[in-house]
Amino acid sequence: MNADKMVIGLIVGNRGFFPGSLVEEGRKRVLSVFEQMGIEVVTLSTQDTKYGAVENLEDAEKCARLFKEHEDKIDGIVVTLPNFGDERSAATAIRLSGLDVPVLVHAFSDDLNKLGIESRRDSFCGKISLCNNLVQYGILFSDTTEHVEDPESNEFKEDIQRFLTVCRIVKGLKNVKIGAIGARPAAFNTVRFSEKILEKYGITVETIDLSEIIARARSFDSKSSEVSQELEKLKDTFKPRGIPSDALDRMARLAAAVRGWMKENKINAMAFQCWTALEAIYGIVPCAVMSLFSESLIPSACEMDVMGALSMYVLQLASNSPSALMDWNNNYGNDPEKAIMFHCSNFPKSFFKSCQMSYQAIIAGTVGKENAYGTCTGKIAAGPATFLRLSSFDNEGTIAGVIAEGEFTNDNLKTFGGYGVAHIPQLRSLLRIITQYGFEHHVAVSKSLVKDAIIEALEKYKGWEIFTVSSCSCH
């Protein structure tokens, strides 16, 4: 999770006529939990305000100034209510700070044996009032699993972890640049997308013609440090056997050219034209090169699928691990909750149970085996998985997506390329969503379970509609 890299702005709410000792104690408890989780906190000190809490306009202004001073590092705001809290002050502090980050509202639970005037919190009620004000102020916010939670509880810690994931997704989607290398293959109408809609959400597409990348690749000296480094990565990662040395050299040159271009343009993810100009003109498939980039957390989508690359990037933000792009490819016998996931492939190495570098059997029939070396083949390792597809919908002028969780199984197959069997509950309903709303046959995949945080981040804070089996009533 890398929680140690996340920074939270903490607002401790207080209402003066409730027991101040609860605020003093509650602040310490929350800070202790955050410290244990490795989370850096920006919050008022006990020298700044009474108990380091916010209970009036002056406190709110102090908190807002503090947050503004640290706006470049604060990833999200947590408002905690050890007692009822002053709802106006907490909401005002967020508004005056000007921070455009996710907000989580937390309230302490009361003890049934401590409901006297000297020890009752009434945070249960205060949270409702605070949320009412946030809605009035137009401030988007997230909720905890339970209405009230003890900071030391597993529920609270899990909620914080999920909230940090939401924060990382929202932050990561600000000023994203996706590289588009080449043209869309003529037959792939499915990967059409709208650059203007993406730009509306702060996502820029940086294009370059495939011929320019090939020219850059050819301009490299095979003995240059850039090419040597890429060749070493290819050999260390795939331990290639039976792959011609000149094909490996071309892969290394291509990797050096792409890496240089991405560095120049500060690219976060990319989509690559892979049918079939590169093979005919340059003599390799780019799969292994793309696999290296995806494994190093630069998502790389094939067939010029820019929205697929964005989907991979979101999954990567959520999981802090590599993602892949696959086809919903085949039924698995008569099992209604299993599907065969496949691509030629360019999956990151970490997705495989074991893999090897080979040639692209499908393309070889057109361009010849000698021009089709560079795929990553093997079976996907068993384990949990999240499946995400984002698409731009031009008529509506927006982005929407479909998401599901499942797992890769140990079922065996006799096939080629990169492949695995996915078990997804209610798969038929999921496929109905995909077909009825016109989502693509490509889906981004993460070897982790991150559905809830992605839905929260994309729906609440980006305004995108994300379909799930439970949320869709299409028939």
mmCIF file of N, CA, C and O in Angstrom, residues 75 78 81 150 227 291 322 370 408 462:
data_model
loop_
_atom_site.group_PDB
_atom_site.id
_atom_site.type_symbol
_atom_site.label_atom_id
_atom_site.label_comp_id
_atom_site.label_asym_id
_atom_site.label_seq_id
_atom_site.Cartn_x
_atom_site.Cartn_y
_atom_site.Cartn_z
ATOM 1 N N ASP A 75 -2.781 14.560 0.598
ATOM 2 C CA ASP A 75 -3.486 13.712 -0.355
ATOM 3 C C ASP A 75 -4.979 13.601 -0.061
ATOM 4 O O ASP A 75 -5.766 13.304 -0.945
ATOM 5 N N VAL A 78 -9.128 13.914 6.628
ATOM 6 C CA VAL A 78 -9.973 13.120 7.516
ATOM 7 C C VAL A 78 -10.528 14.051 8.595
ATOM 8 O O VAL A 78 -9.772 14.758 9.266
ATOM 9 N N LEU A 81 -14.583 13.018 14.762
ATOM 10 C CA LEU A 81 -15.441 13.630 15.785
ATOM 11 C C LEU A 81 -15.378 12.795 17.063
ATOM 12 O O LEU A 81 -16.132 11.835 17.232
ATOM 13 N N ASP A 150 -14.512 2.796 16.516
ATOM 14 C CA ASP A 150 -13.357 3.061 17.372
ATOM 15 C C ASP A 150 -12.114 3.125 16.496
ATOM 16 O O ASP A 150 -11.936 2.284 15.605
ATOM 17 N N VAL A 227 20.718 1.163 -25.179
ATOM 18 C CA VAL A 227 20.327 -0.123 -25.774
ATOM 19 C C VAL A 227 20.855 -1.279 -24.933
ATOM 20 O O VAL A 227 20.143 -2.268 -24.706
ATOM 21 N N SER A 291 5.700 -5.369 -22.067
ATOM 22 C CA SER A 291 5.655 -6.092 -20.799
ATOM 23 C C SER A 291 6.622 -5.490 -19.793
ATOM 24 O O SER A 291 6.291 -5.323 -18.617
ATOM 25 N N PRO A 322 1.643 -3.841 -10.983
ATOM 26 C CA PRO A 322 1.420 -3.824 -12.433
ATOM 27 C C PRO A 322 0.018 -4.275 -12.808
ATOM 28 O O PRO A 322 -0.636 -5.033 -12.093
ATOM 29 N N GLU A 370 9.861 -14.986 -38.743
ATOM 30 C CA GLU A 370 11.099 -14.236 -38.504
ATOM 31 C C GLU A 370 10.842 -12.779 -38.141
ATOM 32 O O GLU A 370 11.706 -12.106 -37.577
ATOM 33 N N PHE A 408 -8.259 -15.712 -10.766
ATOM 34 C CA PHE A 408 -7.737 -16.647 -11.746
ATOM 35 C C PHE A 408 -7.587 -18.005 -11.075
ATOM 36 O O PHE A 408 -7.137 -18.104 -9.933
ATOM 37 N N LYS A 462 -14.632 11.880 -9.461
ATOM 38 C CA LYS A 462 -14.454 12.218 -10.873
ATOM 39 C C LYS A 462 -15.784 12.402 -11.587
ATOM 40 O O LYS A 462 -15.830 12.971 -12.676
#
